[in-house]
Short mmCIF file of N, CA and C in Angstrom, two decimals:
data_model
loop_
_atom_site.label_atom_id
_atom_site.label_comp_id
_atom_site.label_asym_id
_atom_site.label_seq_id
_atom_site.Cartn_x
_atom_site.Cartn_y
_atom_site.Cartn_z
N ARG C 1 6.88 -0.57 -1.70
CA ARG C 1 7.75 -1.72 -1.60
C ARG C 1 9.02 -1.54 -2.42
N VAL C 2 8.88 -1.07 -3.65
CA VAL C 2 10.04 -0.90 -4.51
C VAL C 2 10.97 0.17 -3.95
N ARG C 3 10.42 1.27 -3.49
CA ARG C 3 11.27 2.34 -2.97
C ARG C 3 11.95 1.92 -1.68
N PHE C 4 11.28 1.14 -0.86
CA PHE C 4 11.91 0.58 0.34
C PHE C 4 13.11 -0.28 -0.06
N PHE C 5 12.90 -1.14 -1.04
CA PHE C 5 13.97 -2.02 -1.48
C PHE C 5 15.13 -1.23 -2.08
N LEU C 6 14.84 -0.24 -2.91
CA LEU C 6 15.91 0.57 -3.51
C LEU C 6 16.68 1.32 -2.43
N GLY C 7 15.99 1.70 -1.36
CA GLY C 7 16.68 2.32 -0.24
C GLY C 7 17.63 1.35 0.44
N VAL C 8 17.20 0.10 0.61
CA VAL C 8 18.06 -0.93 1.18
C VAL C 8 19.29 -1.13 0.31
N LYS C 9 19.11 -1.07 -0.99
CA LYS C 9 20.22 -1.25 -1.93
C LYS C 9 21.07 0.00 -2.09
N ASN C 10 20.59 1.10 -1.53
CA ASN C 10 21.28 2.39 -1.70
C ASN C 10 21.46 2.72 -3.18
N ALA C 11 20.40 2.43 -3.94
CA ALA C 11 20.45 2.63 -5.38
C ALA C 11 19.96 4.03 -5.75
N GLN C 12 20.54 4.58 -6.80
CA GLN C 12 20.10 5.86 -7.31
C GLN C 12 18.96 5.64 -8.31
N TYR C 13 17.94 6.42 -8.18
CA TYR C 13 16.79 6.29 -9.08
C TYR C 13 16.03 7.61 -9.11
N GLN C 14 15.21 7.77 -10.12
CA GLN C 14 14.41 8.97 -10.27
C GLN C 14 12.94 8.59 -10.19
N VAL C 15 12.20 9.34 -9.40
CA VAL C 15 10.77 9.08 -9.24
C VAL C 15 9.97 10.08 -10.06
N ARG C 16 9.04 9.57 -10.83
CA ARG C 16 8.09 10.42 -11.54
C ARG C 16 6.69 9.99 -11.12
N PHE C 17 5.99 10.87 -10.48
CA PHE C 17 4.66 10.55 -9.98
C PHE C 17 3.63 10.72 -11.09
N MET C 18 2.65 9.83 -11.09
CA MET C 18 1.52 9.94 -11.99
C MET C 18 0.30 10.37 -11.18
N GLN C 19 -0.49 11.28 -11.73
CA GLN C 19 -1.76 11.59 -11.09
C GLN C 19 -2.60 10.32 -11.08
N TYR C 20 -3.36 10.12 -10.01
CA TYR C 20 -4.11 8.87 -9.91
C TYR C 20 -5.11 8.73 -11.06
N GLU C 21 -5.65 9.85 -11.53
CA GLU C 21 -6.64 9.79 -12.61
C GLU C 21 -6.00 9.61 -13.99
N ASP C 22 -4.67 9.62 -14.05
CA ASP C 22 -3.96 9.47 -15.32
C ASP C 22 -3.94 8.00 -15.74
N GLU C 23 -4.72 7.66 -16.73
CA GLU C 23 -4.74 6.29 -17.23
C GLU C 23 -3.92 6.15 -18.51
N ASP C 24 -3.70 7.26 -19.21
CA ASP C 24 -2.99 7.21 -20.48
C ASP C 24 -1.54 6.78 -20.31
N THR C 25 -0.85 7.34 -19.31
CA THR C 25 0.58 7.05 -19.14
C THR C 25 0.85 5.58 -18.85
N PRO C 26 0.23 4.98 -17.83
CA PRO C 26 0.50 3.55 -17.58
C PRO C 26 0.03 2.66 -18.73
N ASN C 27 -1.07 3.01 -19.38
CA ASN C 27 -1.53 2.21 -20.51
C ASN C 27 -0.53 2.26 -21.66
N ARG C 28 0.05 3.41 -21.87
CA ARG C 28 1.06 3.54 -22.94
C ARG C 28 2.31 2.74 -22.61
N LEU C 29 2.69 2.70 -21.34
CA LEU C 29 3.93 2.04 -20.94
C LEU C 29 3.79 0.52 -20.83
N VAL C 30 2.72 0.06 -20.16
CA VAL C 30 2.60 -1.38 -19.88
C VAL C 30 1.25 -1.97 -20.25
N GLY C 31 0.36 -1.16 -20.83
CA GLY C 31 -0.90 -1.70 -21.32
C GLY C 31 -2.04 -1.75 -20.33
N LYS C 32 -1.85 -1.21 -19.13
CA LYS C 32 -2.94 -1.15 -18.16
C LYS C 32 -2.61 -0.12 -17.10
N LYS C 33 -3.65 0.27 -16.35
CA LYS C 33 -3.45 1.25 -15.27
C LYS C 33 -2.90 0.53 -14.06
N ILE C 34 -1.66 0.83 -13.72
CA ILE C 34 -1.01 0.18 -12.60
C ILE C 34 0.19 1.02 -12.17
N ALA C 35 0.57 0.88 -10.93
CA ALA C 35 1.78 1.50 -10.41
C ALA C 35 2.29 0.60 -9.28
N PRO C 36 3.61 0.53 -9.09
CA PRO C 36 4.63 1.31 -9.78
C PRO C 36 5.03 0.69 -11.12
N ILE C 37 5.70 1.50 -11.92
CA ILE C 37 6.28 1.06 -13.18
C ILE C 37 7.76 1.42 -13.15
N LEU C 38 8.60 0.46 -13.48
CA LEU C 38 10.04 0.71 -13.53
C LEU C 38 10.49 0.76 -14.98
N GLU C 39 11.21 1.82 -15.31
CA GLU C 39 11.77 1.95 -16.66
C GLU C 39 13.29 1.98 -16.55
N PHE C 40 13.94 1.10 -17.29
CA PHE C 40 15.39 1.08 -17.34
C PHE C 40 15.82 2.10 -18.40
N VAL C 41 16.51 3.13 -17.96
CA VAL C 41 16.83 4.25 -18.84
C VAL C 41 17.65 3.82 -20.05
N ARG C 42 18.65 2.97 -19.85
CA ARG C 42 19.57 2.63 -20.94
C ARG C 42 18.92 1.77 -22.01
N THR C 43 18.05 0.87 -21.60
CA THR C 43 17.46 -0.08 -22.55
C THR C 43 16.03 0.28 -22.95
N GLY C 44 15.37 1.11 -22.15
CA GLY C 44 13.99 1.45 -22.43
C GLY C 44 13.00 0.39 -21.97
N GLU C 45 13.52 -0.70 -21.38
CA GLU C 45 12.65 -1.77 -20.88
C GLU C 45 11.79 -1.24 -19.72
N VAL C 46 10.54 -1.66 -19.69
CA VAL C 46 9.66 -1.29 -18.59
C VAL C 46 9.05 -2.55 -17.98
N MET C 47 8.80 -2.50 -16.69
CA MET C 47 8.13 -3.61 -16.03
C MET C 47 7.28 -3.07 -14.89
N HIS C 48 6.30 -3.86 -14.47
CA HIS C 48 5.41 -3.45 -13.41
C HIS C 48 5.26 -4.59 -12.41
N GLU C 49 4.36 -4.43 -11.44
CA GLU C 49 4.18 -5.35 -10.31
C GLU C 49 5.36 -5.22 -9.37
N SER C 50 5.10 -4.65 -8.20
CA SER C 50 6.18 -4.28 -7.29
C SER C 50 7.09 -5.46 -6.92
N MET C 51 6.51 -6.61 -6.62
CA MET C 51 7.35 -7.73 -6.20
C MET C 51 8.15 -8.31 -7.36
N ASP C 52 7.61 -8.24 -8.58
CA ASP C 52 8.39 -8.68 -9.75
C ASP C 52 9.60 -7.77 -9.93
N ILE C 53 9.40 -6.48 -9.72
CA ILE C 53 10.51 -5.53 -9.83
C ILE C 53 11.57 -5.82 -8.78
N VAL C 54 11.14 -6.03 -7.54
CA VAL C 54 12.07 -6.31 -6.44
C VAL C 54 12.86 -7.59 -6.73
N ARG C 55 12.19 -8.64 -7.19
CA ARG C 55 12.89 -9.89 -7.48
C ARG C 55 13.94 -9.71 -8.57
N ARG C 56 13.56 -8.98 -9.60
CA ARG C 56 14.50 -8.75 -10.72
C ARG C 56 15.74 -8.00 -10.24
N LEU C 57 15.55 -6.97 -9.47
CA LEU C 57 16.69 -6.17 -9.02
C LEU C 57 17.50 -6.88 -7.95
N ASN C 58 16.85 -7.72 -7.18
CA ASN C 58 17.56 -8.44 -6.12
C ASN C 58 18.45 -9.53 -6.70
N GLU C 59 18.01 -10.18 -7.78
CA GLU C 59 18.74 -11.31 -8.32
C GLU C 59 19.83 -10.90 -9.31
N GLY C 60 19.64 -9.76 -9.96
CA GLY C 60 20.57 -9.37 -11.01
C GLY C 60 21.91 -8.89 -10.47
N GLU C 61 22.99 -9.53 -10.91
CA GLU C 61 24.33 -9.14 -10.47
C GLU C 61 24.68 -7.72 -10.91
N LYS C 62 24.16 -7.31 -12.08
CA LYS C 62 24.48 -5.96 -12.55
C LYS C 62 23.79 -4.89 -11.72
N PHE C 63 22.86 -5.31 -10.84
CA PHE C 63 22.21 -4.37 -9.94
C PHE C 63 22.80 -4.43 -8.53
N GLY C 64 23.98 -5.03 -8.42
CA GLY C 64 24.66 -5.04 -7.13
C GLY C 64 24.55 -6.33 -6.35
N GLY C 65 23.90 -7.33 -6.92
CA GLY C 65 23.82 -8.60 -6.22
C GLY C 65 22.69 -8.67 -5.21
N ARG C 66 22.53 -9.83 -4.64
CA ARG C 66 21.40 -10.10 -3.75
C ARG C 66 21.60 -9.45 -2.38
N VAL C 67 20.56 -8.80 -1.89
CA VAL C 67 20.57 -8.23 -0.54
C VAL C 67 19.43 -8.77 0.31
N LEU C 68 18.48 -9.46 -0.32
CA LEU C 68 17.34 -10.02 0.40
C LEU C 68 17.40 -11.54 0.40
N ASN C 69 17.15 -12.12 1.55
CA ASN C 69 17.02 -13.57 1.65
C ASN C 69 15.65 -13.99 1.09
N PRO C 70 15.49 -15.25 0.73
CA PRO C 70 14.17 -15.71 0.28
C PRO C 70 13.13 -15.57 1.38
N THR C 71 11.87 -15.60 0.98
CA THR C 71 10.81 -15.53 1.97
C THR C 71 10.86 -16.75 2.88
N SER C 72 10.45 -16.56 4.11
CA SER C 72 10.48 -17.66 5.08
C SER C 72 9.35 -18.66 4.85
N GLY C 73 8.30 -18.21 4.15
CA GLY C 73 7.15 -19.06 3.95
C GLY C 73 6.17 -19.04 5.12
N LYS C 74 6.47 -18.22 6.12
CA LYS C 74 5.56 -18.12 7.27
C LYS C 74 4.23 -17.51 6.85
N LYS C 75 3.15 -18.03 7.38
CA LYS C 75 1.82 -17.55 7.02
C LYS C 75 1.18 -16.70 8.11
N ASP C 76 1.85 -16.58 9.27
CA ASP C 76 1.19 -15.89 10.39
C ASP C 76 0.96 -14.42 10.11
N TRP C 77 1.89 -13.79 9.35
CA TRP C 77 1.71 -12.38 9.01
C TRP C 77 0.51 -12.21 8.07
N ASP C 78 0.43 -13.07 7.06
CA ASP C 78 -0.70 -13.02 6.14
C ASP C 78 -2.01 -13.31 6.86
N ASN C 79 -1.97 -14.24 7.79
CA ASN C 79 -3.18 -14.56 8.56
C ASN C 79 -3.63 -13.37 9.39
N TRP C 80 -2.66 -12.65 9.95
CA TRP C 80 -2.99 -11.47 10.76
C TRP C 80 -3.62 -10.39 9.88
N LYS C 81 -3.02 -10.14 8.71
CA LYS C 81 -3.56 -9.13 7.81
C LYS C 81 -4.97 -9.49 7.37
N PHE C 82 -5.21 -10.75 7.06
CA PHE C 82 -6.53 -11.18 6.63
C PHE C 82 -7.55 -11.00 7.77
N LYS C 83 -7.14 -11.33 8.97
CA LYS C 83 -8.03 -11.25 10.13
C LYS C 83 -8.47 -9.82 10.39
N TYR C 84 -7.56 -8.87 10.21
CA TYR C 84 -7.85 -7.48 10.56
C TYR C 84 -7.93 -6.56 9.34
N ASP C 85 -8.17 -7.13 8.18
CA ASP C 85 -8.19 -6.34 6.94
C ASP C 85 -9.22 -5.21 7.00
N ASN C 86 -10.42 -5.51 7.44
CA ASN C 86 -11.46 -4.48 7.50
C ASN C 86 -11.07 -3.36 8.46
N LEU C 87 -10.55 -3.72 9.61
CA LEU C 87 -10.15 -2.72 10.60
C LEU C 87 -9.05 -1.82 10.05
N ILE C 88 -8.07 -2.41 9.40
CA ILE C 88 -6.97 -1.62 8.83
C ILE C 88 -7.49 -0.63 7.79
N LYS C 89 -8.38 -1.10 6.92
CA LYS C 89 -8.93 -0.21 5.89
C LYS C 89 -9.80 0.88 6.49
N GLN C 90 -10.54 0.57 7.54
CA GLN C 90 -11.38 1.57 8.19
C GLN C 90 -10.55 2.69 8.82
N LEU C 91 -9.31 2.38 9.15
CA LEU C 91 -8.42 3.40 9.72
C LEU C 91 -7.58 4.11 8.67
N THR C 92 -7.11 3.38 7.68
CA THR C 92 -6.18 3.98 6.73
C THR C 92 -6.86 4.75 5.59
N ILE C 93 -7.97 4.24 5.07
CA ILE C 93 -8.62 4.90 3.94
C ILE C 93 -9.04 6.34 4.28
N PRO C 94 -9.67 6.59 5.43
CA PRO C 94 -10.03 7.98 5.75
C PRO C 94 -8.83 8.91 5.90
N ARG C 95 -7.66 8.35 6.19
CA ARG C 95 -6.47 9.19 6.34
C ARG C 95 -5.77 9.40 4.99
N LEU C 96 -5.64 8.34 4.21
CA LEU C 96 -4.97 8.47 2.93
C LEU C 96 -5.70 9.45 2.01
N ILE C 97 -7.01 9.41 2.03
CA ILE C 97 -7.78 10.25 1.11
C ILE C 97 -7.65 11.73 1.46
N ARG C 98 -7.21 12.04 2.68
CA ARG C 98 -7.04 13.44 3.09
C ARG C 98 -5.64 13.96 2.81
N LEU C 99 -4.72 13.10 2.35
CA LEU C 99 -3.33 13.50 2.14
C LEU C 99 -3.15 14.19 0.80
N LYS C 100 -3.53 15.44 0.74
CA LYS C 100 -3.43 16.20 -0.50
C LYS C 100 -1.99 16.48 -0.89
N ILE C 101 -1.06 16.23 0.05
CA ILE C 101 0.35 16.44 -0.27
C ILE C 101 0.89 15.32 -1.15
N LEU C 102 0.15 14.20 -1.24
CA LEU C 102 0.59 13.13 -2.13
C LEU C 102 0.40 13.56 -3.58
N PRO C 103 1.45 13.46 -4.39
CA PRO C 103 1.32 13.88 -5.80
C PRO C 103 0.18 13.17 -6.52
N ASP C 104 -0.09 11.90 -6.16
CA ASP C 104 -1.17 11.15 -6.79
C ASP C 104 -2.52 11.83 -6.58
N PHE C 105 -2.65 12.52 -5.44
CA PHE C 105 -3.92 13.12 -5.05
C PHE C 105 -3.93 14.64 -5.18
N ALA C 106 -3.12 15.16 -6.08
CA ALA C 106 -3.00 16.60 -6.21
C ALA C 106 -4.32 17.24 -6.64
N PHE C 107 -5.14 16.48 -7.37
CA PHE C 107 -6.40 17.02 -7.87
C PHE C 107 -7.58 16.22 -7.32
N GLN C 108 -8.70 16.88 -7.19
CA GLN C 108 -9.89 16.24 -6.64
C GLN C 108 -10.31 15.03 -7.46
N ALA C 109 -10.14 15.11 -8.77
CA ALA C 109 -10.54 13.98 -9.62
C ALA C 109 -9.80 12.71 -9.25
N GLY C 110 -8.52 12.84 -8.91
CA GLY C 110 -7.74 11.68 -8.50
C GLY C 110 -8.19 11.12 -7.18
N ARG C 111 -8.48 12.00 -6.23
CA ARG C 111 -8.96 11.54 -4.92
C ARG C 111 -10.30 10.85 -5.05
N ASP C 112 -11.19 11.42 -5.86
CA ASP C 112 -12.52 10.82 -6.05
C ASP C 112 -12.40 9.42 -6.67
N LEU C 113 -11.54 9.29 -7.68
CA LEU C 113 -11.40 8.01 -8.36
C LEU C 113 -10.77 6.97 -7.44
N TRP C 114 -9.75 7.37 -6.69
CA TRP C 114 -9.11 6.43 -5.77
C TRP C 114 -10.10 5.92 -4.73
N LEU C 115 -10.88 6.85 -4.17
CA LEU C 115 -11.85 6.45 -3.15
C LEU C 115 -12.89 5.50 -3.73
N LYS C 116 -13.33 5.78 -4.94
CA LYS C 116 -14.33 4.91 -5.58
C LYS C 116 -13.79 3.50 -5.77
N ARG C 117 -12.50 3.37 -6.01
CA ARG C 117 -11.91 2.06 -6.27
C ARG C 117 -11.40 1.36 -5.01
N HIS C 118 -11.56 2.00 -3.86
CA HIS C 118 -11.11 1.40 -2.60
C HIS C 118 -12.26 1.42 -1.59
N PRO C 119 -13.14 0.42 -1.67
CA PRO C 119 -14.32 0.38 -0.80
C PRO C 119 -13.96 0.39 0.68
N LEU C 120 -14.74 1.10 1.44
CA LEU C 120 -14.55 1.17 2.89
C LEU C 120 -15.44 0.12 3.53
N PRO C 121 -14.85 -0.89 4.15
CA PRO C 121 -15.65 -1.96 4.76
C PRO C 121 -16.58 -1.40 5.84
N PRO C 122 -17.71 -2.05 6.05
CA PRO C 122 -18.12 -3.34 5.47
C PRO C 122 -18.96 -3.21 4.20
N THR C 123 -19.03 -2.02 3.59
CA THR C 123 -19.82 -1.85 2.37
C THR C 123 -19.30 -2.75 1.25
N ALA C 124 -20.16 -3.47 0.60
CA ALA C 124 -19.77 -4.36 -0.49
C ALA C 124 -19.22 -3.57 -1.67
N ARG C 125 -18.24 -4.12 -2.35
CA ARG C 125 -17.60 -3.45 -3.48
C ARG C 125 -18.60 -3.06 -4.57
N GLU C 126 -19.53 -3.97 -4.89
CA GLU C 126 -20.46 -3.70 -5.99
C GLU C 126 -21.39 -2.54 -5.65
N ILE C 127 -21.65 -2.31 -4.39
CA ILE C 127 -22.48 -1.17 -3.97
C ILE C 127 -21.62 0.10 -3.94
N TRP C 128 -20.43 -0.01 -3.35
CA TRP C 128 -19.54 1.14 -3.20
C TRP C 128 -19.18 1.77 -4.55
N MET C 129 -18.97 0.94 -5.56
CA MET C 129 -18.50 1.43 -6.85
C MET C 129 -19.63 1.79 -7.81
N ASP C 130 -20.86 1.55 -7.42
CA ASP C 130 -22.02 1.85 -8.26
C ASP C 130 -22.55 3.24 -7.92
N ASP C 131 -22.33 4.21 -8.81
CA ASP C 131 -22.73 5.59 -8.54
C ASP C 131 -24.23 5.74 -8.34
N SER C 132 -25.01 4.83 -8.89
CA SER C 132 -26.47 4.92 -8.70
C SER C 132 -26.88 4.51 -7.29
N LYS C 133 -26.00 3.78 -6.61
CA LYS C 133 -26.29 3.36 -5.24
C LYS C 133 -25.47 4.13 -4.21
N MET C 134 -24.30 4.60 -4.62
CA MET C 134 -23.43 5.32 -3.70
C MET C 134 -22.57 6.29 -4.50
N ASP C 135 -22.91 7.57 -4.47
CA ASP C 135 -22.14 8.55 -5.23
C ASP C 135 -20.99 9.09 -4.39
N ASP C 136 -20.26 10.06 -4.95
CA ASP C 136 -19.11 10.62 -4.24
C ASP C 136 -19.51 11.20 -2.88
N THR C 137 -20.63 11.90 -2.83
CA THR C 137 -21.07 12.50 -1.57
C THR C 137 -21.28 11.44 -0.50
N ALA C 138 -21.91 10.35 -0.87
CA ALA C 138 -22.16 9.26 0.08
C ALA C 138 -20.86 8.59 0.50
N ARG C 139 -19.93 8.44 -0.44
CA ARG C 139 -18.65 7.80 -0.09
C ARG C 139 -17.86 8.67 0.88
N TYR C 140 -17.81 9.98 0.64
CA TYR C 140 -17.08 10.86 1.56
C TYR C 140 -17.78 10.95 2.92
N ALA C 141 -19.10 10.83 2.94
CA ALA C 141 -19.83 10.82 4.20
C ALA C 141 -19.46 9.60 5.02
N LYS C 142 -19.30 8.47 4.35
CA LYS C 142 -18.90 7.23 5.04
C LYS C 142 -17.47 7.35 5.57
N VAL C 143 -16.60 8.00 4.79
CA VAL C 143 -15.23 8.24 5.25
C VAL C 143 -15.24 9.09 6.52
N ALA C 144 -16.04 10.15 6.52
CA ALA C 144 -16.13 11.02 7.69
C ALA C 144 -16.67 10.27 8.90
N GLU C 145 -17.61 9.37 8.65
CA GLU C 145 -18.19 8.57 9.74
C GLU C 145 -17.12 7.72 10.43
N TYR C 146 -16.27 7.09 9.62
CA TYR C 146 -15.24 6.23 10.20
C TYR C 146 -14.09 7.03 10.79
N LYS C 147 -13.87 8.24 10.29
CA LYS C 147 -12.87 9.10 10.93
C LYS C 147 -13.34 9.46 12.34
N ARG C 148 -14.63 9.69 12.51
CA ARG C 148 -15.16 10.01 13.85
C ARG C 148 -15.06 8.81 14.79
N LYS C 149 -15.01 7.62 14.24
CA LYS C 149 -14.91 6.41 15.06
C LYS C 149 -13.46 6.04 15.38
N SER C 150 -12.54 6.91 15.02
CA SER C 150 -11.12 6.58 15.10
C SER C 150 -10.67 6.13 16.49
N ARG C 151 -11.10 6.83 17.53
CA ARG C 151 -10.60 6.50 18.86
C ARG C 151 -10.88 5.04 19.21
N ALA C 152 -12.11 4.60 18.99
CA ALA C 152 -12.46 3.22 19.30
C ALA C 152 -11.74 2.24 18.39
N LEU C 153 -11.61 2.60 17.12
CA LEU C 153 -10.93 1.71 16.17
C LEU C 153 -9.45 1.59 16.49
N ILE C 154 -8.82 2.68 16.90
CA ILE C 154 -7.40 2.64 17.26
C ILE C 154 -7.19 1.78 18.49
N GLN C 155 -8.08 1.86 19.45
CA GLN C 155 -7.98 1.00 20.62
C GLN C 155 -8.06 -0.47 20.22
N GLU C 156 -8.96 -0.76 19.28
CA GLU C 156 -9.09 -2.13 18.80
C GLU C 156 -7.82 -2.57 18.07
N LEU C 157 -7.24 -1.66 17.28
CA LEU C 157 -6.02 -1.98 16.56
C LEU C 157 -4.85 -2.20 17.51
N ASN C 158 -4.77 -1.39 18.55
CA ASN C 158 -3.69 -1.56 19.52
C ASN C 158 -3.71 -2.95 20.14
N GLN C 159 -4.90 -3.44 20.40
CA GLN C 159 -5.02 -4.80 20.92
C GLN C 159 -4.57 -5.81 19.88
N ALA C 160 -4.96 -5.57 18.63
CA ALA C 160 -4.60 -6.50 17.56
C ALA C 160 -3.09 -6.53 17.33
N LEU C 161 -2.43 -5.38 17.45
CA LEU C 161 -0.99 -5.31 17.20
C LEU C 161 -0.19 -6.13 18.20
N GLN C 162 -0.74 -6.36 19.37
CA GLN C 162 -0.04 -7.18 20.36
C GLN C 162 0.17 -8.60 19.86
N GLU C 163 -0.70 -9.03 18.95
CA GLU C 163 -0.57 -10.37 18.40
C GLU C 163 0.66 -10.51 17.51
N LEU C 164 1.23 -9.37 17.09
CA LEU C 164 2.41 -9.41 16.23
C LEU C 164 3.71 -9.58 17.01
N ASP C 165 3.62 -9.52 18.33
CA ASP C 165 4.84 -9.67 19.14
C ASP C 165 5.55 -10.98 18.85
N ASP C 166 4.79 -12.02 18.56
CA ASP C 166 5.40 -13.32 18.27
C ASP C 166 5.54 -13.59 16.78
N VAL C 167 5.19 -12.59 15.97
CA VAL C 167 5.24 -12.75 14.51
C VAL C 167 6.46 -12.05 13.93
N ILE C 168 6.70 -10.82 14.36
CA ILE C 168 7.82 -10.02 13.85
C ILE C 168 9.00 -10.18 14.80
N LEU C 169 10.12 -10.64 14.28
CA LEU C 169 11.28 -10.98 15.10
C LEU C 169 11.88 -9.78 15.80
N SER C 170 12.10 -8.68 15.06
CA SER C 170 12.75 -7.52 15.65
C SER C 170 12.42 -6.28 14.83
N SER C 171 12.90 -5.13 15.30
CA SER C 171 12.69 -3.89 14.57
C SER C 171 13.58 -3.79 13.34
N GLU C 172 14.55 -4.69 13.21
CA GLU C 172 15.49 -4.67 12.09
C GLU C 172 15.03 -5.55 10.93
N HIS C 173 14.42 -6.68 11.24
CA HIS C 173 13.92 -7.57 10.21
C HIS C 173 12.87 -8.50 10.80
N CYS C 174 12.00 -9.01 9.91
CA CYS C 174 10.84 -9.77 10.36
C CYS C 174 11.17 -11.16 10.84
N THR C 175 12.09 -11.81 10.15
CA THR C 175 12.38 -13.21 10.42
C THR C 175 13.87 -13.43 10.59
N LYS C 176 14.23 -14.63 11.04
CA LYS C 176 15.63 -14.96 11.30
C LYS C 176 16.46 -14.89 10.02
N GLY C 177 17.72 -14.51 10.20
CA GLY C 177 18.64 -14.52 9.07
C GLY C 177 18.86 -13.19 8.41
N GLY C 178 18.18 -12.13 8.86
CA GLY C 178 18.36 -10.81 8.26
C GLY C 178 17.23 -10.44 7.33
N LEU C 179 17.44 -9.37 6.57
CA LEU C 179 16.40 -8.87 5.68
C LEU C 179 16.03 -9.93 4.63
N SER C 180 14.73 -10.03 4.38
CA SER C 180 14.24 -11.00 3.40
C SER C 180 13.04 -10.41 2.67
N PHE C 181 12.49 -11.20 1.78
CA PHE C 181 11.27 -10.76 1.07
C PHE C 181 10.12 -10.55 2.04
N ASP C 182 10.18 -11.20 3.21
CA ASP C 182 9.16 -10.97 4.23
C ASP C 182 9.09 -9.50 4.62
N ASP C 183 10.27 -8.86 4.71
CA ASP C 183 10.30 -7.46 5.11
C ASP C 183 9.69 -6.56 4.05
N VAL C 184 9.88 -6.91 2.78
CA VAL C 184 9.31 -6.10 1.71
C VAL C 184 7.80 -6.23 1.68
N THR C 185 7.30 -7.46 1.81
CA THR C 185 5.85 -7.66 1.75
C THR C 185 5.14 -7.13 2.98
N SER C 186 5.85 -7.00 4.11
CA SER C 186 5.22 -6.52 5.33
C SER C 186 5.47 -5.04 5.59
N ILE C 187 6.11 -4.35 4.65
CA ILE C 187 6.41 -2.93 4.86
C ILE C 187 5.14 -2.12 5.03
N LEU C 188 4.01 -2.63 4.53
CA LEU C 188 2.75 -1.91 4.67
C LEU C 188 2.29 -1.84 6.11
N LEU C 189 2.96 -2.58 7.00
CA LEU C 189 2.63 -2.45 8.42
C LEU C 189 2.82 -1.01 8.88
N SER C 190 3.71 -0.28 8.22
CA SER C 190 3.94 1.11 8.61
C SER C 190 2.68 1.94 8.51
N SER C 191 1.83 1.63 7.50
CA SER C 191 0.59 2.38 7.36
C SER C 191 -0.37 2.09 8.51
N VAL C 192 -0.23 0.90 9.09
CA VAL C 192 -1.05 0.55 10.23
C VAL C 192 -0.53 1.25 11.48
N LEU C 193 0.78 1.18 11.69
CA LEU C 193 1.36 1.78 12.89
C LEU C 193 1.20 3.28 12.89
N TRP C 194 1.17 3.88 11.70
CA TRP C 194 1.03 5.33 11.58
C TRP C 194 -0.28 5.81 12.21
N THR C 195 -1.32 5.02 12.08
CA THR C 195 -2.62 5.43 12.62
C THR C 195 -2.61 5.53 14.14
N ARG C 196 -1.66 4.86 14.77
CA ARG C 196 -1.60 4.89 16.23
C ARG C 196 -1.18 6.26 16.74
N ARG C 197 -0.57 7.07 15.87
CA ARG C 197 -0.11 8.38 16.29
C ARG C 197 -1.15 9.45 16.07
N ASP C 198 -2.26 9.11 15.46
CA ASP C 198 -3.32 10.09 15.15
C ASP C 198 -4.12 10.40 16.40
#
């Protein structure tokens, strides 16, 4: 979300990737394991939470002024995501965990930890994250199972995406009036659409 917004602003910035298993760096910077983290080079100020970062940069005149309109308050996009949350995760988690080109996943330890913290539905979180009930081998086996189900799941997703025809205004922006916070919060739709090409 933050990088999308910085691209809209045509802002210059430097990206430093953290390994997913790296807990020391975010804890040192902001007191907990989280990403993204924005550090202002001149002042040394740091902040986290993607939407808080976007709001700060959008409102500040010294950052070039406002480029995003306020959110429309529409709930249909959120309702759609909630309705198909399990389906989206069943398609995206098996793909994300295989992306070894992502700096976050450069090492097996990072991939293992990320998978443990992102349960694959419909398995309950308390079971998925309990190594005595589901270890790494079992979690990767479940990932492989849902990867094999991809064709049927993608067909189901294609049907679900048709419901967005009346939700997303255009390919340029989600709602009337131009780019808004709606576009930033819905940018994750790209991860859904990406699965359609698999």
